Amino acid sequence: MVNPVQPQCCEILQVHQESTHEWTFRVATDVHPAHGQFMQLSIPKVGEVPISVSAQGDGWLEFTIRSVGKVTDRIFTKRAGDALFLRGPYGKGWPMESFQGKHVVVITGGTGLAPVRSMLRFFQEHPGYVQDVYLISGFKDEGGILFRGELDGWQGCFNTTYALDAAQKEGWRTGFVTDFVKEVPFSTFGGEYAVAVVGPPPMMRFTGLELLKCGAEPDKIWMSFERKMSCAIGKCGHCRINEVYVCLDGPVFPYPIASALVD
């Protein structure tokens, strides 16, 4: 019998600094999560933390992590060759079958780019899976930019808008991601589109409102909402909000549900 909460000891293959505060850890594993699912990362006698998969390949997964607490602080002391414990995958990812053949709009704020990165890599590697991609990604400042090389590469195959909240960077816009939603040509999509939004709750809330203002339909908007998850299997109730269990029903939610979670 498989124990759904039994962590597996895995080797860290690579460690790469992405930004001032975020690092990406590549870990050896044969697990193949769906795009948008998360894993529980743990260190014995320290604790565990839910982290979305930011990329995957043959025999490895990547996790892009910001050091914000006891467990992530300890993970940041790890280097290639060290061990990290994984269990999962858990939750519901992006509805890829619903995205197929459609115009896909992806809007991210800060580290919110990580939970859509594997999906964007899939779209890049499988031309024709979707009609096209409109990517709007914003960061607070230049020091917070993630996946710089891939952002450059996506400019060649997606319709991209990259922005910083205030500071200037050549080739980048200045402002919040909500400022650029109006530039997405929803009226030309013929109803064949889907929207994915990830970022801090206030950013998702105001992005959702701006999407509605610009004509996007609520049932075509999806948001990834990771909040207060603990056991990852719906037993502890730590992530329960009203009748919703984030770990089981999410972390990806349709907008009618997500809008209540981010308020």
JSON list of C-alpha atoms in Angstrom, two decimals, residues 26-240:
[
{"chain": "A", "resi": 26, "resn": "ARG", "atom": "CA", "xyz": [16.75, 20.97, -9.58]},
{"chain": "A", "resi": 27, "resn": "VAL", "atom": "CA", "xyz": [15.99, 17.70, -7.81]},
{"chain": "A", "resi": 28, "resn": "ALA", "atom": "CA", "xyz": [16.35, 14.13, -9.11]},
{"chain": "A", "resi": 29, "resn": "THR", "atom": "CA", "xyz": [12.99, 12.31, -9.23]},
{"chain": "A", "resi": 30, "resn": "ASP", "atom": "CA", "xyz": [10.91, 10.24, -11.65]},
{"chain": "A", "resi": 31, "resn": "VAL", "atom": "CA", "xyz": [7.67, 11.95, -10.61]},
{"chain": "A", "resi": 32, "resn": "HIS", "atom": "CA", "xyz": [5.78, 13.62, -13.49]},
{"chain": "A", "resi": 33, "resn": "PRO", "atom": "CA", "xyz": [3.35, 16.25, -12.15]},
{"chain": "A", "resi": 34, "resn": "ALA", "atom": "CA", "xyz": [0.71, 17.94, -14.23]},
{"chain": "A", "resi": 35, "resn": "HIS", "atom": "CA", "xyz": [1.48, 21.57, -15.05]},
{"chain": "A", "resi": 36, "resn": "GLY", "atom": "CA", "xyz": [0.45, 23.66, -12.06]},
{"chain": "A", "resi": 37, "resn": "GLN", "atom": "CA", "xyz": [0.56, 20.93, -9.42]},
{"chain": "A", "resi": 38, "resn": "PHE", "atom": "CA", "xyz": [2.71, 21.26, -6.31]},
{"chain": "A", "resi": 39, "resn": "MET", "atom": "CA", "xyz": [4.99, 19.07, -4.21]},
{"chain": "A", "resi": 40, "resn": "GLN", "atom": "CA", "xyz": [5.73, 19.04, -0.51]},
{"chain": "A", "resi": 41, "resn": "LEU", "atom": "CA", "xyz": [9.45, 19.71, 0.14]},
{"chain": "A", "resi": 42, "resn": "SER", "atom": "CA", "xyz": [10.81, 18.77, 3.53]},
{"chain": "A", "resi": 43, "resn": "ILE", "atom": "CA", "xyz": [13.85, 18.46, 5.73]},
{"chain": "A", "resi": 44, "resn": "PRO", "atom": "CA", "xyz": [13.65, 15.97, 8.62]},
{"chain": "A", "resi": 45, "resn": "LYS", "atom": "CA", "xyz": [13.21, 17.58, 12.05]},
{"chain": "A", "resi": 46, "resn": "VAL", "atom": "CA", "xyz": [12.75, 21.00, 10.41]},
{"chain": "A", "resi": 47, "resn": "GLY", "atom": "CA", "xyz": [9.44, 20.84, 8.56]},
{"chain": "A", "resi": 48, "resn": "GLU", "atom": "CA", "xyz": [7.95, 20.91, 5.09]},
{"chain": "A", "resi": 49, "resn": "VAL", "atom": "CA", "xyz": [6.57, 23.46, 2.67]},
{"chain": "A", "resi": 50, "resn": "PRO", "atom": "CA", "xyz": [4.36, 23.30, -0.46]},
{"chain": "A", "resi": 51, "resn": "ILE", "atom": "CA", "xyz": [6.13, 24.50, -3.62]},
{"chain": "A", "resi": 52, "resn": "SER", "atom": "CA", "xyz": [4.85, 24.55, -7.20]},
{"chain": "A", "resi": 53, "resn": "VAL", "atom": "CA", "xyz": [6.88, 22.76, -9.84]},
{"chain": "A", "resi": 54, "resn": "SER", "atom": "CA", "xyz": [8.52, 25.43, -12.01]},
{"chain": "A", "resi": 55, "resn": "ALA", "atom": "CA", "xyz": [10.00, 23.07, -14.63]},
{"chain": "A", "resi": 56, "resn": "GLN", "atom": "CA", "xyz": [10.35, 19.37, -15.30]},
{"chain": "A", "resi": 57, "resn": "GLY", "atom": "CA", "xyz": [12.34, 17.03, -17.46]},
{"chain": "A", "resi": 58, "resn": "ASP", "atom": "CA", "xyz": [13.50, 13.44, -17.77]},
{"chain": "A", "resi": 59, "resn": "GLY", "atom": "CA", "xyz": [14.42, 12.41, -14.21]},
{"chain": "A", "resi": 60, "resn": "TRP", "atom": "CA", "xyz": [14.19, 15.83, -12.56]},
{"chain": "A", "resi": 61, "resn": "LEU", "atom": "CA", "xyz": [11.92, 18.58, -11.26]},
{"chain": "A", "resi": 62, "resn": "GLU", "atom": "CA", "xyz": [12.72, 22.22, -10.54]},
{"chain": "A", "resi": 63, "resn": "PHE", "atom": "CA", "xyz": [11.39, 24.34, -7.72]},
{"chain": "A", "resi": 64, "resn": "THR", "atom": "CA", "xyz": [11.86, 28.10, -7.61]},
{"chain": "A", "resi": 65, "resn": "ILE", "atom": "CA", "xyz": [11.84, 29.16, -3.98]},
{"chain": "A", "resi": 66, "resn": "ARG", "atom": "CA", "xyz": [11.83, 32.42, -2.05]},
{"chain": "A", "resi": 67, "resn": "SER", "atom": "CA", "xyz": [13.30, 32.23, 1.43]},
{"chain": "A", "resi": 68, "resn": "VAL", "atom": "CA", "xyz": [10.44, 33.33, 3.70]},
{"chain": "A", "resi": 69, "resn": "GLY", "atom": "CA", "xyz": [10.57, 31.03, 6.73]},
{"chain": "A", "resi": 70, "resn": "LYS", "atom": "CA", "xyz": [12.25, 28.30, 8.74]},
{"chain": "A", "resi": 71, "resn": "VAL", "atom": "CA", "xyz": [12.00, 25.53, 6.13]},
{"chain": "A", "resi": 72, "resn": "THR", "atom": "CA", "xyz": [12.89, 27.62, 3.09]},
{"chain": "A", "resi": 73, "resn": "ASP", "atom": "CA", "xyz": [15.77, 29.22, 4.99]},
{"chain": "A", "resi": 74, "resn": "ARG", "atom": "CA", "xyz": [17.16, 25.74, 5.63]},
{"chain": "A", "resi": 75, "resn": "ILE", "atom": "CA", "xyz": [16.60, 24.66, 2.03]},
{"chain": "A", "resi": 76, "resn": "PHE", "atom": "CA", "xyz": [18.70, 27.65, 0.96]},
{"chain": "A", "resi": 77, "resn": "THR", "atom": "CA", "xyz": [21.68, 26.14, 2.78]},
{"chain": "A", "resi": 78, "resn": "LYS", "atom": "CA", "xyz": [21.53, 23.08, 0.51]},
{"chain": "A", "resi": 79, "resn": "ARG", "atom": "CA", "xyz": [23.82, 22.59, -2.46]},
{"chain": "A", "resi": 80, "resn": "ALA", "atom": "CA", "xyz": [24.17, 20.12, -5.34]},
{"chain": "A", "resi": 81, "resn": "GLY", "atom": "CA", "xyz": [24.70, 16.62, -3.97]},
{"chain": "A", "resi": 82, "resn": "ASP", "atom": "CA", "xyz": [22.70, 17.26, -0.79]},
{"chain": "A", "resi": 83, "resn": "ALA", "atom": "CA", "xyz": [19.40, 15.53, -0.04]},
{"chain": "A", "resi": 84, "resn": "LEU", "atom": "CA", "xyz": [15.91, 17.01, -0.09]},
{"chain": "A", "resi": 85, "resn": "PHE", "atom": "CA", "xyz": [12.74, 15.09, 0.70]},
{"chain": "A", "resi": 86, "resn": "LEU", "atom": "CA", "xyz": [9.76, 15.24, -1.68]},
{"chain": "A", "resi": 87, "resn": "ARG", "atom": "CA", "xyz": [6.21, 13.93, -1.62]},
{"chain": "A", "resi": 88, "resn": "GLY", "atom": "CA", "xyz": [3.44, 14.44, -4.12]},
{"chain": "A", "resi": 89, "resn": "PRO", "atom": "CA", "xyz": [2.38, 15.69, -6.61]},
{"chain": "A", "resi": 90, "resn": "TYR", "atom": "CA", "xyz": [-0.79, 17.18, -5.19]},
{"chain": "A", "resi": 91, "resn": "GLY", "atom": "CA", "xyz": [-3.69, 19.36, -6.22]},
{"chain": "A", "resi": 92, "resn": "LYS", "atom": "CA", "xyz": [-5.30, 20.28, -9.51]},
{"chain": "A", "resi": 93, "resn": "GLY", "atom": "CA", "xyz": [-3.13, 21.92, -12.15]},
{"chain": "A", "resi": 94, "resn": "TRP", "atom": "CA", "xyz": [-3.91, 24.04, -15.18]},
{"chain": "A", "resi": 95, "resn": "PRO", "atom": "CA", "xyz": [-6.73, 22.64, -17.36]},
{"chain": "A", "resi": 96, "resn": "MET", "atom": "CA", "xyz": [-4.45, 21.96, -20.32]},
{"chain": "A", "resi": 97, "resn": "GLU", "atom": "CA", "xyz": [-7.13, 20.21, -22.38]},
{"chain": "A", "resi": 98, "resn": "SER", "atom": "CA", "xyz": [-9.33, 23.29, -22.06]},
{"chain": "A", "resi": 99, "resn": "PHE", "atom": "CA", "xyz": [-6.43, 25.48, -23.22]},
{"chain": "A", "resi": 100, "resn": "GLN", "atom": "CA", "xyz": [-5.68, 23.40, -26.32]},
{"chain": "A", "resi": 101, "resn": "GLY", "atom": "CA", "xyz": [-6.42, 25.16, -29.60]},
{"chain": "A", "resi": 102, "resn": "LYS", "atom": "CA", "xyz": [-7.20, 28.48, -27.92]},
{"chain": "A", "resi": 103, "resn": "HIS", "atom": "CA", "xyz": [-5.61, 31.87, -27.46]},
{"chain": "A", "resi": 104, "resn": "VAL", "atom": "CA", "xyz": [-4.00, 31.72, -24.00]},
{"chain": "A", "resi": 105, "resn": "VAL", "atom": "CA", "xyz": [-3.36, 34.82, -21.91]},
{"chain": "A", "resi": 106, "resn": "VAL", "atom": "CA", "xyz": [-0.92, 34.39, -19.01]},
{"chain": "A", "resi": 107, "resn": "ILE", "atom": "CA", "xyz": [-0.55, 37.19, -16.45]},
{"chain": "A", "resi": 108, "resn": "THR", "atom": "CA", "xyz": [1.95, 36.91, -13.61]},
{"chain": "A", "resi": 109, "resn": "GLY", "atom": "CA", "xyz": [3.28, 39.05, -10.79]},
{"chain": "A", "resi": 110, "resn": "GLY", "atom": "CA", "xyz": [6.68, 38.42, -9.19]},
{"chain": "A", "resi": 111, "resn": "THR", "atom": "CA", "xyz": [7.23, 34.80, -8.21]},
{"chain": "A", "resi": 112, "resn": "GLY", "atom": "CA", "xyz": [3.85, 34.03, -9.79]},
{"chain": "A", "resi": 113, "resn": "LEU", "atom": "CA", "xyz": [5.82, 33.31, -12.96]},
{"chain": "A", "resi": 114, "resn": "ALA", "atom": "CA", "xyz": [7.14, 30.08, -11.41]},
{"chain": "A", "resi": 115, "resn": "PRO", "atom": "CA", "xyz": [3.81, 28.13, -11.32]},
{"chain": "A", "resi": 116, "resn": "VAL", "atom": "CA", "xyz": [3.21, 28.81, -15.05]},
{"chain": "A", "resi": 117, "resn": "ARG", "atom": "CA", "xyz": [6.80, 28.33, -16.21]},
{"chain": "A", "resi": 118, "resn": "SER", "atom": "CA", "xyz": [6.47, 24.61, -16.99]},
{"chain": "A", "resi": 119, "resn": "MET", "atom": "CA", "xyz": [3.27, 25.29, -18.93]},
{"chain": "A", "resi": 120, "resn": "LEU", "atom": "CA", "xyz": [4.92, 28.07, -20.93]},
{"chain": "A", "resi": 121, "resn": "ARG", "atom": "CA", "xyz": [7.86, 25.78, -21.69]},
{"chain": "A", "resi": 122, "resn": "PHE", "atom": "CA", "xyz": [5.39, 23.17, -22.92]},
{"chain": "A", "resi": 123, "resn": "PHE", "atom": "CA", "xyz": [3.70, 25.69, -25.24]},
{"chain": "A", "resi": 124, "resn": "GLN", "atom": "CA", "xyz": [7.11, 26.74, -26.56]},
{"chain": "A", "resi": 125, "resn": "GLU", "atom": "CA", "xyz": [8.16, 23.14, -27.19]},
{"chain": "A", "resi": 126, "resn": "HIS", "atom": "CA", "xyz": [4.83, 22.16, -28.80]},
{"chain": "A", "resi": 127, "resn": "PRO", "atom": "CA", "xyz": [3.99, 24.80, -31.43]},
{"chain": "A", "resi": 128, "resn": "GLY", "atom": "CA", "xyz": [0.35, 24.57, -32.47]},
{"chain": "A", "resi": 129, "resn": "TYR", "atom": "CA", "xyz": [-0.91, 23.19, -29.16]},
{"chain": "A", "resi": 130, "resn": "VAL", "atom": "CA", "xyz": [-2.48, 26.63, -28.57]},
{"chain": "A", "resi": 131, "resn": "GLN", "atom": "CA", "xyz": [-3.21, 29.29, -31.18]},
{"chain": "A", "resi": 132, "resn": "ASP", "atom": "CA", "xyz": [-0.95, 31.83, -29.51]},
{"chain": "A", "resi": 133, "resn": "VAL", "atom": "CA", "xyz": [0.18, 33.07, -26.11]},
{"chain": "A", "resi": 134, "resn": "TYR", "atom": "CA", "xyz": [-0.07, 36.56, -24.64]},
{"chain": "A", "resi": 135, "resn": "LEU", "atom": "CA", "xyz": [2.31, 36.79, -21.68]},
{"chain": "A", "resi": 136, "resn": "ILE", "atom": "CA", "xyz": [2.22, 39.76, -19.29]},
{"chain": "A", "resi": 137, "resn": "SER", "atom": "CA", "xyz": [4.81, 39.46, -16.51]},
{"chain": "A", "resi": 138, "resn": "GLY", "atom": "CA", "xyz": [5.59, 42.10, -13.92]},
{"chain": "A", "resi": 139, "resn": "PHE", "atom": "CA", "xyz": [8.19, 42.43, -11.19]},
{"chain": "A", "resi": 140, "resn": "LYS", "atom": "CA", "xyz": [8.76, 44.98, -8.46]},
{"chain": "A", "resi": 141, "resn": "ASP", "atom": "CA", "xyz": [12.25, 45.89, -9.64]},
{"chain": "A", "resi": 142, "resn": "GLU", "atom": "CA", "xyz": [15.09, 44.60, -11.78]},
{"chain": "A", "resi": 143, "resn": "GLY", "atom": "CA", "xyz": [16.56, 42.60, -8.90]},
{"chain": "A", "resi": 144, "resn": "GLY", "atom": "CA", "xyz": [13.40, 40.51, -8.72]},
{"chain": "A", "resi": 145, "resn": "ILE", "atom": "CA", "xyz": [13.31, 39.34, -12.34]},
{"chain": "A", "resi": 146, "resn": "LEU", "atom": "CA", "xyz": [13.08, 35.56, -12.71]},
{"chain": "A", "resi": 147, "resn": "PHE", "atom": "CA", "xyz": [14.14, 33.28, -15.56]},
{"chain": "A", "resi": 148, "resn": "ARG", "atom": "CA", "xyz": [15.86, 36.03, -17.54]},
{"chain": "A", "resi": 149, "resn": "GLY", "atom": "CA", "xyz": [17.07, 33.75, -20.33]},
{"chain": "A", "resi": 150, "resn": "GLU", "atom": "CA", "xyz": [13.64, 32.22, -20.82]},
{"chain": "A", "resi": 151, "resn": "LEU", "atom": "CA", "xyz": [11.94, 35.61, -20.77]},
{"chain": "A", "resi": 152, "resn": "ASP", "atom": "CA", "xyz": [14.21, 36.60, -23.67]},
{"chain": "A", "resi": 153, "resn": "GLY", "atom": "CA", "xyz": [13.45, 33.35, -25.50]},
{"chain": "A", "resi": 154, "resn": "TRP", "atom": "CA", "xyz": [9.70, 33.71, -25.07]},
{"chain": "A", "resi": 155, "resn": "GLN", "atom": "CA", "xyz": [9.81, 37.05, -26.85]},
{"chain": "A", "resi": 156, "resn": "GLY", "atom": "CA", "xyz": [10.54, 35.12, -30.03]},
{"chain": "A", "resi": 157, "resn": "CYS", "atom": "CA", "xyz": [7.46, 32.89, -29.85]},
{"chain": "A", "resi": 158, "resn": "PHE", "atom": "CA", "xyz": [4.88, 34.64, -27.62]},
{"chain": "A", "resi": 159, "resn": "ASN", "atom": "CA", "xyz": [3.30, 38.08, -27.53]},
{"chain": "A", "resi": 160, "resn": "THR", "atom": "CA", "xyz": [5.14, 39.42, -24.49]},
{"chain": "A", "resi": 161, "resn": "THR", "atom": "CA", "xyz": [4.79, 42.42, -22.20]},
{"chain": "A", "resi": 162, "resn": "TYR", "atom": "CA", "xyz": [7.38, 42.68, -19.42]},
{"chain": "A", "resi": 163, "resn": "ALA", "atom": "CA", "xyz": [7.08, 45.41, -16.80]},
{"chain": "A", "resi": 164, "resn": "LEU", "atom": "CA", "xyz": [8.67, 46.75, -13.65]},
{"chain": "A", "resi": 165, "resn": "ASP", "atom": "CA", "xyz": [6.60, 48.57, -11.03]},
{"chain": "A", "resi": 166, "resn": "ALA", "atom": "CA", "xyz": [8.71, 51.71, -11.13]},
{"chain": "A", "resi": 167, "resn": "ALA", "atom": "CA", "xyz": [12.35, 51.32, -12.17]},
{"chain": "A", "resi": 168, "resn": "GLN", "atom": "CA", "xyz": [13.36, 51.62, -15.81]},
{"chain": "A", "resi": 169, "resn": "LYS", "atom": "CA", "xyz": [14.87, 48.76, -17.83]},
{"chain": "A", "resi": 170, "resn": "GLU", "atom": "CA", "xyz": [15.60, 48.88, -21.54]},
{"chain": "A", "resi": 171, "resn": "GLY", "atom": "CA", "xyz": [12.90, 47.10, -23.51]},
{"chain": "A", "resi": 172, "resn": "TRP", "atom": "CA", "xyz": [10.59, 46.85, -20.49]},
{"chain": "A", "resi": 173, "resn": "ARG", "atom": "CA", "xyz": [7.44, 48.78, -19.67]},
{"chain": "A", "resi": 174, "resn": "THR", "atom": "CA", "xyz": [6.85, 50.67, -16.42]},
{"chain": "A", "resi": 175, "resn": "GLY", "atom": "CA", "xyz": [3.70, 49.98, -14.43]},
{"chain": "A", "resi": 176, "resn": "PHE", "atom": "CA", "xyz": [1.60, 47.22, -12.93]},
{"chain": "A", "resi": 177, "resn": "VAL", "atom": "CA", "xyz": [0.40, 44.23, -14.94]},
{"chain": "A", "resi": 178, "resn": "THR", "atom": "CA", "xyz": [-3.16, 45.56, -14.63]},
{"chain": "A", "resi": 179, "resn": "ASP", "atom": "CA", "xyz": [-2.11, 48.53, -16.75]},
{"chain": "A", "resi": 180, "resn": "PHE", "atom": "CA", "xyz": [-1.54, 46.28, -19.77]},
{"chain": "A", "resi": 181, "resn": "VAL", "atom": "CA", "xyz": [-4.59, 44.00, -19.67]},
{"chain": "A", "resi": 182, "resn": "LYS", "atom": "CA", "xyz": [-6.45, 46.42, -21.93]},
{"chain": "A", "resi": 183, "resn": "GLU", "atom": "CA", "xyz": [-3.89, 45.74, -24.68]},
{"chain": "A", "resi": 184, "resn": "VAL", "atom": "CA", "xyz": [-4.97, 42.08, -24.99]},
{"chain": "A", "resi": 185, "resn": "PRO", "atom": "CA", "xyz": [-7.30, 41.87, -28.04]},
{"chain": "A", "resi": 186, "resn": "PHE", "atom": "CA", "xyz": [-10.05, 39.76, -26.45]},
{"chain": "A", "resi": 187, "resn": "SER", "atom": "CA", "xyz": [-12.58, 40.99, -29.02]},
{"chain": "A", "resi": 188, "resn": "THR", "atom": "CA", "xyz": [-10.61, 39.30, -31.83]},
{"chain": "A", "resi": 189, "resn": "PHE", "atom": "CA", "xyz": [-10.46, 35.88, -30.18]},
{"chain": "A", "resi": 190, "resn": "GLY", "atom": "CA", "xyz": [-13.99, 34.83, -31.12]},
{"chain": "A", "resi": 191, "resn": "GLY", "atom": "CA", "xyz": [-14.55, 33.50, -27.63]},
{"chain": "A", "resi": 192, "resn": "GLU", "atom": "CA", "xyz": [-11.78, 30.92, -28.07]},
{"chain": "A", "resi": 193, "resn": "TYR", "atom": "CA", "xyz": [-9.45, 31.93, -25.26]},
{"chain": "A", "resi": 194, "resn": "ALA", "atom": "CA", "xyz": [-8.38, 31.13, -21.71]},
{"chain": "A", "resi": 195, "resn": "VAL", "atom": "CA", "xyz": [-6.61, 33.24, -19.08]},
{"chain": "A", "resi": 196, "resn": "ALA", "atom": "CA", "xyz": [-4.17, 32.10, -16.37]},
{"chain": "A", "resi": 197, "resn": "VAL", "atom": "CA", "xyz": [-3.31, 34.49, -13.53]},
{"chain": "A", "resi": 198, "resn": "VAL", "atom": "CA", "xyz": [-0.77, 33.97, -10.73]},
{"chain": "A", "resi": 199, "resn": "GLY", "atom": "CA", "xyz": [0.69, 36.37, -8.21]},
{"chain": "A", "resi": 200, "resn": "PRO", "atom": "CA", "xyz": [0.11, 37.88, -4.78]},
{"chain": "A", "resi": 201, "resn": "PRO", "atom": "CA", "xyz": [-3.59, 37.90, -3.77]},
{"chain": "A", "resi": 202, "resn": "PRO", "atom": "CA", "xyz": [-4.04, 41.69, -4.23]},
{"chain": "A", "resi": 203, "resn": "MET", "atom": "CA", "xyz": [-2.50, 41.47, -7.71]},
{"chain": "A", "resi": 204, "resn": "MET", "atom": "CA", "xyz": [-4.82, 38.60, -8.67]},
{"chain": "A", "resi": 205, "resn": "ARG", "atom": "CA", "xyz": [-7.84, 40.40, -7.26]},
{"chain": "A", "resi": 206, "resn": "PHE", "atom": "CA", "xyz": [-7.27, 43.59, -9.24]},
{"chain": "A", "resi": 207, "resn": "THR", "atom": "CA", "xyz": [-6.15, 41.69, -12.36]},
{"chain": "A", "resi": 208, "resn": "GLY", "atom": "CA", "xyz": [-9.40, 39.73, -12.26]},
{"chain": "A", "resi": 209, "resn": "LEU", "atom": "CA", "xyz": [-11.44, 42.91, -12.02]},
{"chain": "A", "resi": 210, "resn": "GLU", "atom": "CA", "xyz": [-9.50, 44.47, -14.89]},
{"chain": "A", "resi": 211, "resn": "LEU", "atom": "CA", "xyz": [-10.01, 41.36, -17.02]},
{"chain": "A", "resi": 212, "resn": "LEU", "atom": "CA", "xyz": [-13.76, 41.57, -16.50]},
{"chain": "A", "resi": 213, "resn": "LYS", "atom": "CA", "xyz": [-13.69, 45.27, -17.33]},
{"chain": "A", "resi": 214, "resn": "CYS", "atom": "CA", "xyz": [-11.88, 44.45, -20.59]},
{"chain": "A", "resi": 215, "resn": "GLY", "atom": "CA", "xyz": [-14.46, 41.88, -21.62]},
{"chain": "A", "resi": 216, "resn": "ALA", "atom": "CA", "xyz": [-12.98, 38.60, -20.42]},
{"chain": "A", "resi": 217, "resn": "GLU", "atom": "CA", "xyz": [-15.59, 36.07, -19.33]},
{"chain": "A", "resi": 218, "resn": "PRO", "atom": "CA", "xyz": [-15.32, 34.80, -15.72]},
{"chain": "A", "resi": 219, "resn": "ASP", "atom": "CA", "xyz": [-15.54, 31.12, -16.68]},
{"chain": "A", "resi": 220, "resn": "LYS", "atom": "CA", "xyz": [-12.50, 31.49, -18.95]},
{"chain": "A", "resi": 221, "resn": "ILE", "atom": "CA", "xyz": [-10.23, 32.87, -16.22]},
{"chain": "A", "resi": 222, "resn": "TRP", "atom": "CA", "xyz": [-8.13, 30.60, -13.99]},
{"chain": "A", "resi": 223, "resn": "MET", "atom": "CA", "xyz": [-6.02, 31.52, -10.97]},
{"chain": "A", "resi": 224, "resn": "SER", "atom": "CA", "xyz": [-3.45, 29.61, -8.93]},
{"chain": "A", "resi": 225, "resn": "PHE", "atom": "CA", "xyz": [-3.94, 30.25, -5.25]},
{"chain": "A", "resi": 226, "resn": "GLU", "atom": "CA", "xyz": [-1.54, 28.68, -2.75]},
{"chain": "A", "resi": 227, "resn": "ARG", "atom": "CA", "xyz": [-2.51, 29.55, 0.77]},
{"chain": "A", "resi": 228, "resn": "LYS", "atom": "CA", "xyz": [-1.92, 27.95, 4.16]},
{"chain": "A", "resi": 229, "resn": "MET", "atom": "CA", "xyz": [-1.48, 24.41, 2.80]},
{"chain": "A", "resi": 230, "resn": "SER", "atom": "CA", "xyz": [-0.07, 21.91, 5.24]},
{"chain": "A", "resi": 231, "resn": "CYS", "atom": "CA", "xyz": [-0.91, 18.20, 4.86]},
{"chain": "A", "resi": 232, "resn": "ALA", "atom": "CA", "xyz": [-1.71, 18.49, 1.10]},
{"chain": "A", "resi": 233, "resn": "ILE", "atom": "CA", "xyz": [-4.35, 15.73, 1.27]},
{"chain": "A", "resi": 234, "resn": "GLY", "atom": "CA", "xyz": [-7.29, 17.54, 2.84]},
{"chain": "A", "resi": 235, "resn": "LYS", "atom": "CA", "xyz": [-7.03, 15.99, 6.31]},
{"chain": "A", "resi": 236, "resn": "CYS", "atom": "CA", "xyz": [-5.72, 18.77, 8.55]},
{"chain": "A", "resi": 237, "resn": "GLY", "atom": "CA", "xyz": [-8.13, 21.49, 7.43]},
{"chain": "A", "resi": 238, "resn": "HIS", "atom": "CA", "xyz": [-5.42, 24.13, 7.65]},
{"chain": "A", "resi": 239, "resn": "CYS", "atom": "CA", "xyz": [-6.06, 25.44, 4.13]},
{"chain": "A", "resi": 240, "resn": "ARG", "atom": "CA", "xyz": [-9.85, 25.27, 4.31]}
]
